[in-house]
Coordinates of C-alpha atoms in Angstrom, one line a residue:
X1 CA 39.3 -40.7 -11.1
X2 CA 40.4 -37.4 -10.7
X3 CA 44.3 -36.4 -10.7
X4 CA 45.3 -33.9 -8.1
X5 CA 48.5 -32.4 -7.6
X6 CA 50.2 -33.0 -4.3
X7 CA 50.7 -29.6 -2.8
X8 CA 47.0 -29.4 -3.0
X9 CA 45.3 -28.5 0.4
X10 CA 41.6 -29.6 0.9
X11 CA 38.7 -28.6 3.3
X12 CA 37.9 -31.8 5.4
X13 CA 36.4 -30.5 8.2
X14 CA 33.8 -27.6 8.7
X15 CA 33.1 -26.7 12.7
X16 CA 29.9 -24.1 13.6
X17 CA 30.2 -22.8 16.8
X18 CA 26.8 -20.9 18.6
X19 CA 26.9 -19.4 21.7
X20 CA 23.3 -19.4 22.1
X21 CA 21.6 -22.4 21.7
X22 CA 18.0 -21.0 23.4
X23 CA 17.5 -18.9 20.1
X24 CA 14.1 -16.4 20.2
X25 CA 11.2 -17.8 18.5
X26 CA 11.5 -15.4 15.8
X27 CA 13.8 -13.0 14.6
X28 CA 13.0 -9.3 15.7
X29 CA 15.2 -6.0 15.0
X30 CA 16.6 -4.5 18.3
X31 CA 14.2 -0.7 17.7
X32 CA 15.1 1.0 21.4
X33 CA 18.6 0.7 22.1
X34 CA 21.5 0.9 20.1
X35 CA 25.8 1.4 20.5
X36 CA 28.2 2.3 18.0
X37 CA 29.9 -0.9 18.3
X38 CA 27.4 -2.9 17.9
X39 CA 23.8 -3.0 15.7
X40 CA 22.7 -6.0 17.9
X41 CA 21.7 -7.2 21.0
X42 CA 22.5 -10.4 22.9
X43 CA 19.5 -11.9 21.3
X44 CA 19.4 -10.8 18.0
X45 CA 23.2 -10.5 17.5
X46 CA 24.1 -10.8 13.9
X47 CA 27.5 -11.1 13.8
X48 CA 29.7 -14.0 13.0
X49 CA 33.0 -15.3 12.6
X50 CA 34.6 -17.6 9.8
X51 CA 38.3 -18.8 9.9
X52 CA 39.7 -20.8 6.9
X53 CA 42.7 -22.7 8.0
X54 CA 45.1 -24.4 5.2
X55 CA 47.3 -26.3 7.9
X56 CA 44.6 -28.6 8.8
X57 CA 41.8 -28.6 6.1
X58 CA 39.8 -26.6 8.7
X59 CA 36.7 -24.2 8.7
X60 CA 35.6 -22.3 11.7
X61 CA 32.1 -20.6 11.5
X62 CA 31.1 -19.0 15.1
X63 CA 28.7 -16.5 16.1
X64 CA 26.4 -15.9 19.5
X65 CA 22.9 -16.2 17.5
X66 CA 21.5 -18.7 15.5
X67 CA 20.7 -15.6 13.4
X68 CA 23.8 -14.5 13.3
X69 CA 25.0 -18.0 12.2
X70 CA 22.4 -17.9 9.2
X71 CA 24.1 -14.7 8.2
X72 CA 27.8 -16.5 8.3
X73 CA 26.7 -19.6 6.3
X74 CA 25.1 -17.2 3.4
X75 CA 28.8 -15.6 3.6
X76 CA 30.5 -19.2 3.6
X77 CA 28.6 -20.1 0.5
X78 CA 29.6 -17.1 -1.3
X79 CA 33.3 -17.5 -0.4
X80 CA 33.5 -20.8 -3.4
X81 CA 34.3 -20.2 -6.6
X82 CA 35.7 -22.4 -9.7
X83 CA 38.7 -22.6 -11.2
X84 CA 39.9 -22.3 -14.4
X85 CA 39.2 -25.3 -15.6
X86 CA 35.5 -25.6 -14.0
X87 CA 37.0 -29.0 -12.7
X88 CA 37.1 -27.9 -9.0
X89 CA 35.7 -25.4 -6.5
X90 CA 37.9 -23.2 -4.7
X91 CA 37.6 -21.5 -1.5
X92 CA 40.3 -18.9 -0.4
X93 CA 42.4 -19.1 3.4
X94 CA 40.4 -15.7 4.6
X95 CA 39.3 -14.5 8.4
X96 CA 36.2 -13.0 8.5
X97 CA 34.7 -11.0 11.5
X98 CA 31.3 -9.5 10.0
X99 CA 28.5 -7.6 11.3
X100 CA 25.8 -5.5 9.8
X101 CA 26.3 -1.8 10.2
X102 CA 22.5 -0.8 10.0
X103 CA 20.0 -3.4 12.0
X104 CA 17.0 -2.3 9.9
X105 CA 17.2 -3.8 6.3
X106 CA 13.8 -3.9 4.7
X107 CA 11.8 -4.8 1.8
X108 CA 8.2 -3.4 1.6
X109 CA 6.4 -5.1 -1.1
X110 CA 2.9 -4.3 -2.0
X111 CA -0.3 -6.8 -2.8
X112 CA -2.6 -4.7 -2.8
X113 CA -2.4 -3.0 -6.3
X114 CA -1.5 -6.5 -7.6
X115 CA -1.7 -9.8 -6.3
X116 CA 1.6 -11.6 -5.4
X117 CA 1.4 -15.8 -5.4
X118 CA 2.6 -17.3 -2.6
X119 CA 5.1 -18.9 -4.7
X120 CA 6.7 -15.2 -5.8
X121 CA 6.8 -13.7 -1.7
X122 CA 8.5 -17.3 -1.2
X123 CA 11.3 -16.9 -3.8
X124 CA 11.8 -13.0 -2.6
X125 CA 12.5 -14.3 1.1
X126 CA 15.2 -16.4 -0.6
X127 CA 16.7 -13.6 -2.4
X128 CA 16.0 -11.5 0.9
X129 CA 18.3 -14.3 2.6
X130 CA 20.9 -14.2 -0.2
X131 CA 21.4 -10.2 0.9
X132 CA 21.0 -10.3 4.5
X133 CA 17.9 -8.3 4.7
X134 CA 15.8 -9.2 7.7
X135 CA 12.7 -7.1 7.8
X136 CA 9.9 -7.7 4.8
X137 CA 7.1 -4.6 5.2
X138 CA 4.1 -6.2 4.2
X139 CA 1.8 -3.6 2.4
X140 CA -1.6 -5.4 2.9
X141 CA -4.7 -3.3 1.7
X142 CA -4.9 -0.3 -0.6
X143 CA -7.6 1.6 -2.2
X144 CA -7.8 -1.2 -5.0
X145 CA -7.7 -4.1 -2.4
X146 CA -7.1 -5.9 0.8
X147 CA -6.4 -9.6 0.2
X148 CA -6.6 -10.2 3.7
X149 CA -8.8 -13.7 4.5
X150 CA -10.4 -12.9 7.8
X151 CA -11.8 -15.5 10.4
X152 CA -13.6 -12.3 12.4
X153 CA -14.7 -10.2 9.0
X154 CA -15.2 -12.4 6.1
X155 CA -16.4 -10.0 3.9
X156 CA -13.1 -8.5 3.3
X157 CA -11.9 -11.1 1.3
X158 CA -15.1 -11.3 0.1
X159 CA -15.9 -7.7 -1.4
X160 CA -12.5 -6.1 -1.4
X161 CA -10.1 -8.7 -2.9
X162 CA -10.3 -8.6 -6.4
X163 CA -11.5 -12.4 -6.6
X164 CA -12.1 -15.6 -4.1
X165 CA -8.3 -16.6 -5.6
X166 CA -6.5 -13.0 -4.8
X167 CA -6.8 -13.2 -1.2
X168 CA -4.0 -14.7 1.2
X169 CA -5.3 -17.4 4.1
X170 CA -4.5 -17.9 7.4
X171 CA -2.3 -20.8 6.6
X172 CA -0.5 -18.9 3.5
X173 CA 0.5 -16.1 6.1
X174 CA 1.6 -18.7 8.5
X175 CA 3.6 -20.3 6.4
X176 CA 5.3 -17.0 4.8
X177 CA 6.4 -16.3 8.5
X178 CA 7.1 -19.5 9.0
X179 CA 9.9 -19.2 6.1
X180 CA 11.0 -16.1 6.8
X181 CA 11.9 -17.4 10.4
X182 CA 13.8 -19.7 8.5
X183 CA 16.1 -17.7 7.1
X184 CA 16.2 -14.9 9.9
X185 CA 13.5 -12.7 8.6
X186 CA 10.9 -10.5 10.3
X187 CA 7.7 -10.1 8.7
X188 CA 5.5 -6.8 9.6
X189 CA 2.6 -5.9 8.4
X190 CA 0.3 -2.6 7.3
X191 CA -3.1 -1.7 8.4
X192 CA -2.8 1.6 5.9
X193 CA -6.0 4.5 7.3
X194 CA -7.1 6.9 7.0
X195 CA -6.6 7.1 3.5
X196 CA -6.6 4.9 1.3
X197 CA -9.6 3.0 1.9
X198 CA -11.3 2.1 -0.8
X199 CA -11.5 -1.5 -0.8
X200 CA -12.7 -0.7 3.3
X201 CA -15.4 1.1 2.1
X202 CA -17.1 -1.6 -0.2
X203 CA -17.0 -4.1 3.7
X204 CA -17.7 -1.1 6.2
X205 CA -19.2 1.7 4.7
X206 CA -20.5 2.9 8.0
X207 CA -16.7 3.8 9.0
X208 CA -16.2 5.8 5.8
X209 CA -16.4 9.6 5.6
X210 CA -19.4 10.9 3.6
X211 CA -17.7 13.3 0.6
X212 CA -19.7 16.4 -0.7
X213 CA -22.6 15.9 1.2
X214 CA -23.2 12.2 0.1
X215 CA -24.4 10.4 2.4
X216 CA -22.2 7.4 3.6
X217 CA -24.2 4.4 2.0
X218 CA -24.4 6.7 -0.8
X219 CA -20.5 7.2 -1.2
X220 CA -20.0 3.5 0.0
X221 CA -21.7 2.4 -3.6
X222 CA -20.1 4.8 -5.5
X223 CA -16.7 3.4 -4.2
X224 CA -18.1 0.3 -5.4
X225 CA -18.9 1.4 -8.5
X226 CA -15.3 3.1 -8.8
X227 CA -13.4 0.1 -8.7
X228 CA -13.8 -0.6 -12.5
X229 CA -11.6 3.2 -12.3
X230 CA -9.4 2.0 -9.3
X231 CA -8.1 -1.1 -11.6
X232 CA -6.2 1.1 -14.1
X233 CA -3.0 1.8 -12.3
X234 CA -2.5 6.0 -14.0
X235 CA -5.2 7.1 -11.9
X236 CA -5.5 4.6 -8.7
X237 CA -2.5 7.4 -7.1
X238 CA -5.4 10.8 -7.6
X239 CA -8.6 9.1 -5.6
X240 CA -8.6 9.7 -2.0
X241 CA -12.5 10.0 -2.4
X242 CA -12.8 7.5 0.5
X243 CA -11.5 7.9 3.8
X244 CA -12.1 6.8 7.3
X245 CA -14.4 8.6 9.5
X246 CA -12.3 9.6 13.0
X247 CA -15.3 10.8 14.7
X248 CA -17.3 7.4 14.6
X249 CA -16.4 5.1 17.5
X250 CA -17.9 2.1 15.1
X251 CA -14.5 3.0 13.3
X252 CA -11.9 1.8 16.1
X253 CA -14.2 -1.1 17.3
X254 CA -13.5 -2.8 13.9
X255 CA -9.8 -1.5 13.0
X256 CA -8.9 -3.0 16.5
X257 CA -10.5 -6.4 16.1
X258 CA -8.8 -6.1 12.7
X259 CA -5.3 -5.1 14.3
X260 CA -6.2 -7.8 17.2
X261 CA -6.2 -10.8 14.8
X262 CA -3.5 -9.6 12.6
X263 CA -1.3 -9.0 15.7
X264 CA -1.8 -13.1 16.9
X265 CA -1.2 -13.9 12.7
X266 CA 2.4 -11.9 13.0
X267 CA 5.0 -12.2 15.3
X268 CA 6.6 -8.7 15.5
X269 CA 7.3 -6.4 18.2
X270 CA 5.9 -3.6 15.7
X271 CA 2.7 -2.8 13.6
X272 CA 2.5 -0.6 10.0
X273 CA -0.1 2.0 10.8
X274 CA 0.1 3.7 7.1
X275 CA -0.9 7.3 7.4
X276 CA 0.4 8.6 4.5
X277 CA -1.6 10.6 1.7
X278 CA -4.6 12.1 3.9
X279 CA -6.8 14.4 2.1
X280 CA -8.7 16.4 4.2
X281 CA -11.7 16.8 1.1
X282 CA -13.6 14.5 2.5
X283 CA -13.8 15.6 6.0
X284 CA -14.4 19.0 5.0
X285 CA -17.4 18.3 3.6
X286 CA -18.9 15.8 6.1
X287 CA -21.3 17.4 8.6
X288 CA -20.8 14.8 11.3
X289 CA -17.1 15.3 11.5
X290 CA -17.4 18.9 11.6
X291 CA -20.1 18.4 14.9
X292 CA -17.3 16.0 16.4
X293 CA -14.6 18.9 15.7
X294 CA -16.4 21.4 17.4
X295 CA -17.8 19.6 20.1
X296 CA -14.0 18.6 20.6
X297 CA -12.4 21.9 19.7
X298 CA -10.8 20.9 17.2
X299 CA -9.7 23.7 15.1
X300 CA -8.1 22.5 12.5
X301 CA -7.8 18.7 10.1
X302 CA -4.8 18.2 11.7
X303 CA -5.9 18.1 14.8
X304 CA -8.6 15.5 13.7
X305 CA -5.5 13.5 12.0
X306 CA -3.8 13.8 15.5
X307 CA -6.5 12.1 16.7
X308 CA -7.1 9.2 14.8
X309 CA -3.2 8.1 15.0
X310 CA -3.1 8.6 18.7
X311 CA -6.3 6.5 18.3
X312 CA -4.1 3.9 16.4
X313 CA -1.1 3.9 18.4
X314 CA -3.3 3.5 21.4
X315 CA -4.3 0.1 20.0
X316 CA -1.2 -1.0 18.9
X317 CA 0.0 -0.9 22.5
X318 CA -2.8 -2.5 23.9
X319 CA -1.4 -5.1 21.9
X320 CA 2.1 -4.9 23.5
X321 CA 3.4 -3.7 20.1
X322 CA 4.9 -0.5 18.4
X323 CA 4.1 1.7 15.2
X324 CA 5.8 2.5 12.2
X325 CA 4.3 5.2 10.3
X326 CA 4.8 7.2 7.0
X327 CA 6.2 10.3 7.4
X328 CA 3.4 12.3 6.4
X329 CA 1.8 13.2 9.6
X330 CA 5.1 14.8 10.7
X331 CA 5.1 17.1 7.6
X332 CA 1.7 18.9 8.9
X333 CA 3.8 19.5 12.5
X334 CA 1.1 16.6 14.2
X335 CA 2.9 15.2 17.3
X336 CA 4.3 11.8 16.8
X337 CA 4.4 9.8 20.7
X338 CA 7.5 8.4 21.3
X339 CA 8.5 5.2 20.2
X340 CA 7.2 6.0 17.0
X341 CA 9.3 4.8 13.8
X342 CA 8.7 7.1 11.2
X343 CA 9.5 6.0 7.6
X344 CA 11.0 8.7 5.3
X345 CA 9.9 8.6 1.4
X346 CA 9.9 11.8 0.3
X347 CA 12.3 13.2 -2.1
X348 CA 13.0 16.2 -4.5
X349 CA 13.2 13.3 -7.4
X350 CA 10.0 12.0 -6.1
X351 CA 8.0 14.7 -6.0
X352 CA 7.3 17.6 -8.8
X353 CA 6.1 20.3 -5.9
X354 CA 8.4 19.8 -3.2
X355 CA 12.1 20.9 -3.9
X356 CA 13.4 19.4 -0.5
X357 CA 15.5 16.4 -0.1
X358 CA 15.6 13.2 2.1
X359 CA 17.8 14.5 3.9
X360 CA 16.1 17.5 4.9
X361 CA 13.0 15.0 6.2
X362 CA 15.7 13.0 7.9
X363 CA 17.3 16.4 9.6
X364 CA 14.0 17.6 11.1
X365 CA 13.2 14.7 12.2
X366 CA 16.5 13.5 14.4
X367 CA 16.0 17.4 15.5
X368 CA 12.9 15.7 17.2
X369 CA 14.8 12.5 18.7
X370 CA 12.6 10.3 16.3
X371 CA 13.8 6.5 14.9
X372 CA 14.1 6.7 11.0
X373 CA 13.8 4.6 8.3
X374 CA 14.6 6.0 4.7
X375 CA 13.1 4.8 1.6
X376 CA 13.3 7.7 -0.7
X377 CA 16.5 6.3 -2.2
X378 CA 15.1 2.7 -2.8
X379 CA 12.0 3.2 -4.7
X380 CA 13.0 0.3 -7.1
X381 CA 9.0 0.5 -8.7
X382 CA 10.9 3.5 -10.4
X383 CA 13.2 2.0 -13.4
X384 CA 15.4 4.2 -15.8
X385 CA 17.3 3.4 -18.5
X386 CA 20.6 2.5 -18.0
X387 CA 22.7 1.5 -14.6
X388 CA 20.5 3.1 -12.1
X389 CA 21.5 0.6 -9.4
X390 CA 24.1 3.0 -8.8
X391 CA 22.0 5.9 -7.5
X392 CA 20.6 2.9 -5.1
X393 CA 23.8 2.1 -4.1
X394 CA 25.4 5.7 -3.7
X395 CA 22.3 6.4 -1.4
X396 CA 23.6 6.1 2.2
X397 CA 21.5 7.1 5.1
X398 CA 24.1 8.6 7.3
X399 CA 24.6 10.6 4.3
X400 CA 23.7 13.9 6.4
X401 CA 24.8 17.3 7.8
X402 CA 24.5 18.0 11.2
X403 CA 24.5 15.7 13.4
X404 CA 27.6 13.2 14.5
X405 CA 28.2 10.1 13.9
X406 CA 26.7 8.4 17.2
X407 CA 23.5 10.9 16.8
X408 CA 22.8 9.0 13.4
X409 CA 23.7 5.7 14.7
X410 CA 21.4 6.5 17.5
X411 CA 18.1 7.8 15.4
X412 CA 18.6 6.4 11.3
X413 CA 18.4 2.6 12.1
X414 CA 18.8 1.6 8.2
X415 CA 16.6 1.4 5.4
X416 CA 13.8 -0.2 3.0
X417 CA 13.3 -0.8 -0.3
X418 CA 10.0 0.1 -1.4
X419 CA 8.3 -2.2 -4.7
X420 CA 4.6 -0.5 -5.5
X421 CA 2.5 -2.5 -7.2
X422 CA 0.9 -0.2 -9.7
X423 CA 3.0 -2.0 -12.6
X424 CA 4.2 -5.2 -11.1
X425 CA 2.9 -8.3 -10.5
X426 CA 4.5 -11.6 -10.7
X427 CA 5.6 -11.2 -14.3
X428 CA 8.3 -8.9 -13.6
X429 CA 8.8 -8.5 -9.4
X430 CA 11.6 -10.6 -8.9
X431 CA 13.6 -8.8 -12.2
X432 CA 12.5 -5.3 -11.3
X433 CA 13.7 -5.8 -7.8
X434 CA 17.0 -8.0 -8.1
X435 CA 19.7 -7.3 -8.3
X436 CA 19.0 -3.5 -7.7
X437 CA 18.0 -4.2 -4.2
X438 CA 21.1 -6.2 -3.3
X439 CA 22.9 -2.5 -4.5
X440 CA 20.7 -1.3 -1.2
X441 CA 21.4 -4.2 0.9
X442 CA 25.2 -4.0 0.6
X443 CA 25.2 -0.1 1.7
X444 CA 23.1 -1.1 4.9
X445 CA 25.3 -4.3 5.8
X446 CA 28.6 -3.3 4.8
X447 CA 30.9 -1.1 7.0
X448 CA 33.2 -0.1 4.4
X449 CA 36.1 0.7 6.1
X450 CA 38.2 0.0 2.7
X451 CA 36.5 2.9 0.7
X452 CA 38.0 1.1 -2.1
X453 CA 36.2 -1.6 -2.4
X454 CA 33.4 0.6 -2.1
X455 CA 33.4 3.7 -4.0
X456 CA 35.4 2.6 -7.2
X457 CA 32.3 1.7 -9.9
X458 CA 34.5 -0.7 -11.6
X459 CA 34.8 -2.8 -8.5
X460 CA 31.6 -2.5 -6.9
X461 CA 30.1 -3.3 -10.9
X462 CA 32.4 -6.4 -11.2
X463 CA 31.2 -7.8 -7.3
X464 CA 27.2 -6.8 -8.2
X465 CA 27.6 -8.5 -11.4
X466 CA 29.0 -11.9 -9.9
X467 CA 26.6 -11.6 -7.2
X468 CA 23.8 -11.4 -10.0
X469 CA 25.4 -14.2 -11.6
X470 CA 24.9 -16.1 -8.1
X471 CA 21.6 -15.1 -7.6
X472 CA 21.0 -17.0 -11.4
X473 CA 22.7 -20.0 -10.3
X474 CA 20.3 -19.8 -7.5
X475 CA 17.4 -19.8 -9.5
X476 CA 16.2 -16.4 -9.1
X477 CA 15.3 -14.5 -12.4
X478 CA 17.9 -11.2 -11.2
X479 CA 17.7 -9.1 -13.8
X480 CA 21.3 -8.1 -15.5
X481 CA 22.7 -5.2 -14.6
X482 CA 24.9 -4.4 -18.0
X483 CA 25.6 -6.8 -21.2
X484 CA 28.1 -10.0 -20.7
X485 CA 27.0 -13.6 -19.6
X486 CA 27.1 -15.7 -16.9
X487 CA 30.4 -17.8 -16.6
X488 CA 29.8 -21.1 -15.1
X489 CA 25.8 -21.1 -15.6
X490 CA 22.8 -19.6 -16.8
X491 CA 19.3 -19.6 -16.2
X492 CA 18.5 -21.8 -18.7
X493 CA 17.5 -24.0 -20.1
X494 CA 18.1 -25.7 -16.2
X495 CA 18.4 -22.6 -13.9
X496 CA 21.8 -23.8 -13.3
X497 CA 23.7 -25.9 -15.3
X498 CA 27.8 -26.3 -14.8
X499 CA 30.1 -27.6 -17.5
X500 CA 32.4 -29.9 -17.0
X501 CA 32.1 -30.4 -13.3
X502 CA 32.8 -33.7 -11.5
X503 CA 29.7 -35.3 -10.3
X504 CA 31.6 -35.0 -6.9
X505 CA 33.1 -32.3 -6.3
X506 CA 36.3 -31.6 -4.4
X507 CA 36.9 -28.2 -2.2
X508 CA 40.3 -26.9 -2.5
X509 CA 42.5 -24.3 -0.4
X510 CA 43.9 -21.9 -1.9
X511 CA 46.3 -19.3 -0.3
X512 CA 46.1 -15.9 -1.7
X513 CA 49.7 -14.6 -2.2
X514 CA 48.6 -10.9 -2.2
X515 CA 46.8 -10.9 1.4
X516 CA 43.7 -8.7 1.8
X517 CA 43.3 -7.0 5.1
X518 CA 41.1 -9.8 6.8
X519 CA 39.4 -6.4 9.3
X520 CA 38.0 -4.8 6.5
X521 CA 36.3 -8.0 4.7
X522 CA 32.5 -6.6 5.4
X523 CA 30.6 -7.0 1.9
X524 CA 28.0 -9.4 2.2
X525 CA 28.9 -9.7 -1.8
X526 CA 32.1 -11.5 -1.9
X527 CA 34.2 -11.3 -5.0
X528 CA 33.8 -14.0 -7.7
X529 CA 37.4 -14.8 -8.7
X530 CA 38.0 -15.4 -12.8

């Protein structure tokens, strides 16, 4: 039996409070409207309330969504800490009024390069949860692959996954949505043309531009043949040798029927159209495209590009949904129809040839009225030696000349971290992506009103770290971010593994004497206390 002192207050009594107990099927991101009060709507409110009381043992956790109450229990579990002796856990008297500051908060991982086990996207929603990210980008087919098991085209797990085990069912996607509703996660996926399409070209050649005068069976089989070339990751990025033919109307017969069964597979008010990388090699040299263009008057590749993503976008609303897109079409000055997202990547540090910056992208394009999303911070496929989760983390997308601060509100809705799979597979994509990711997901939740908390290294190194440390204890394989050890656990040899902890354990109050300014409390990566 464990002896307690008698001025000891305990936590007897835990109340959750929803306002809205008709929640939305799933969890979407509100993409038309936004104030600057508020990243939420009614429906897909994220914020939440927690109140700590030490008069009467009692916890108050409130909020008007379910999603926003799965954001305030990942808070409330992150509040407990042990004490000195490991013999108790400890939770502080605190307020806390939180809410996310961008509503876009993303991770876009990639299976096409590699395959990802069910198992490894599982254990990323739970680190996505952890962080309070709520979007994952789904990057579905590549030149090297397309993984996809489909009921109407079963050739394309067939011929363009890399084997009858690297492809993902209809009841694996299901049930990846089906935990990322879970823990108040949207899942979108990517349909990525024109370029790109290798592993297209080996199911529906007869879609696929002829290059150089080859003929299109002809350049279907050598895209065959150039898989053996497309498996080593240093050269997959330089072949663009196979692109989708915009002037055939076979081609939007089967990318809608594709779109079409994807759509009824995902849940989300928005589809990944790709559109990034387009060569215009290929087109130049096909004779049939260059009838289409002049019979069209089409003087110019871009014009042809135009084309085939107002083709897109045409379909995507059929379905009732949206686009995203890469920003490359904008680059080449090809009209992007509203409603558009457009995803910024590009960066000075990114590129050799281009000396511009993000936010140079991010300026022309608000000088359009277009939604952003910015990713050329949060390439975490990109590793350096040393702390680099602080470039991540110093990355802010309002970060901008310009424009005010309801203009950016307005038009940059957040952010996504983008995890290529070139060199990762499920050997290293949990370490390579935590905990540098939770350095991007704290800049897209947090307000940081404090700048204190905020822009001191030490501090925001010591939080990181203890969140790390967390993330352990939670059996997730985070990566460490600088040399120490864990306190109370480590991953092995039982993933989490306290010492001298009651079987039972026993929640205590305690009052802070030096009282932290309960309006500012906003990280989603709360203190560990030592």
């Amino acid at each position: 039996m464990m002896m307690m002192n008698d001025d000891r207050k305990f936590l007897n009594k835990i109340e959750i409070h929803i306002d809205r107990i008709d929640c939305d099927q799933y969890p979407e991101f509100v993409d038309d409207t936004i104030t600057t009060t508020n990243a939420s709507s009614t429906n897909h409110d994220e914020s939440y309330e927690i109140k700590v009381e030490a008069e009467n043992g009692k916890c108050r956790i409130a909020s008007k969504t379910i999603w926003g109450m799965i954001r305030a229990l990942e808070t409330f579990s992150q509040l407990f800490y042990m004490d000195k002796q490991n013999c108790m856990i400890v939770i502080d008297v605190v307020q806390v009024w939180d809410r996310p500051r961008f509503r876009y908060r993303s991770i876009m991982i990639d299976t096409a390069r590699h395959y990802l086990p069910l198992w490894i996207i599982l254990q990323n929603l739970d680190a996505m949860a952890y962080n309070k990210l709520n979007i994952l980008h789904w990057h579905i087919n590549d030149d090297q692959s397309f993984p996809f098991k489909s009921d109407l085209f079963p050739n394309i797990s067939r011929l363009a996954s890399y084997s009858n085990r690297h492809v993902y069912t209809k009841h694996d996607i299901q049930n990846i949505i089906k935990q990322a509703r879970i823990r108040g996660i949207q899942v979108i996926v990517e349909l990525n043309t024109p370029a790109h399409g290798h592993s297209l070209a080996k199911v529906f050649p007869a879609i696929m531009s002829g290059c150089n005068n080859i003929p299109v069976a002809a350049a279907a089989a050598a895209a065959a043949a150039a898989m053996e070339t497309l498996n080593n990751p240093s050269s997959s990025q330089k072949i663009h040798s196979n692109i989708i033919n915009p002037s055939c109307e076979l081609t939007y017969e089967i990318l809608e029927q594709i779109l079409n069964e994807m759509h009824h597979l995902f849940p989300s008010n928005r589809i990944h159209l790709g559109m990034d990388d387009v060569s215009y090699e290929c087109w130049s040299n096909d004779p049939n495209i260059r009838q289409f263009m002049g019979a069209n008057r089409m003087h110019s590749f871009e014009k042809l590009e135009q084309y085939h993503l107002e083709r897109m976008i045409n379909i995507t609303t059929k379905l009732k949904s949206k686009p995203i897109i890469w920003q490359d079409p904008f680059d080449k000055d090809i009209p992007i129809p509203a409603g558009t997202i457009v995803q910024v990547w590009k960066d000075h540090r990114l590129l050799d040839d281009d000396p511009r910056d993000w936010q140079f992208h991010v300026q022309k394009l608000l000088r359009f009225n277009h939604t952003v999303i910015l990713s050329s911070c949060y390439f975490l496929n990109l590793i350096q030696y040393g702390q680099d989760w602080k470039q991540i983390y110093d990355c802010d997308p309002h970060d901008f000349d310009g424009f005010d601060e309801q203009q950016k509100q307005k038009y940059v809705i957040g952010g996504e971290a983008c995890i290529w799979g070139e060199y990762i597979d499920q050997t290293n994509f949990m370490s390579r992506t935590w905990p540098r990711a939770s350095a991007m997901a704290e800049r897209l939740w947090s307000h940081m009103n404090d700048n204190s908390n905020y822009d001191d290294d030490v501090i925001v190194h010591h939080r990181l770290d203890g969140h790390r440390c967390r993330m352990l204890a939670r059996g997730l394989p985070a990566q460490p971010i600088s040399t120490g050890f864990c306190e109370h656990f480590d991953i092995w040899p039982n993933l989490m593994s306290y010492s001298n902890v009651p079987a039972l354990y026993t929640i205590e109050l305690k009052e802070k004497n030096n009282e932290q300014s309960i309006s500012s409390f906003h990280s989603h990566i709360s203190r560990m206390e030592s």
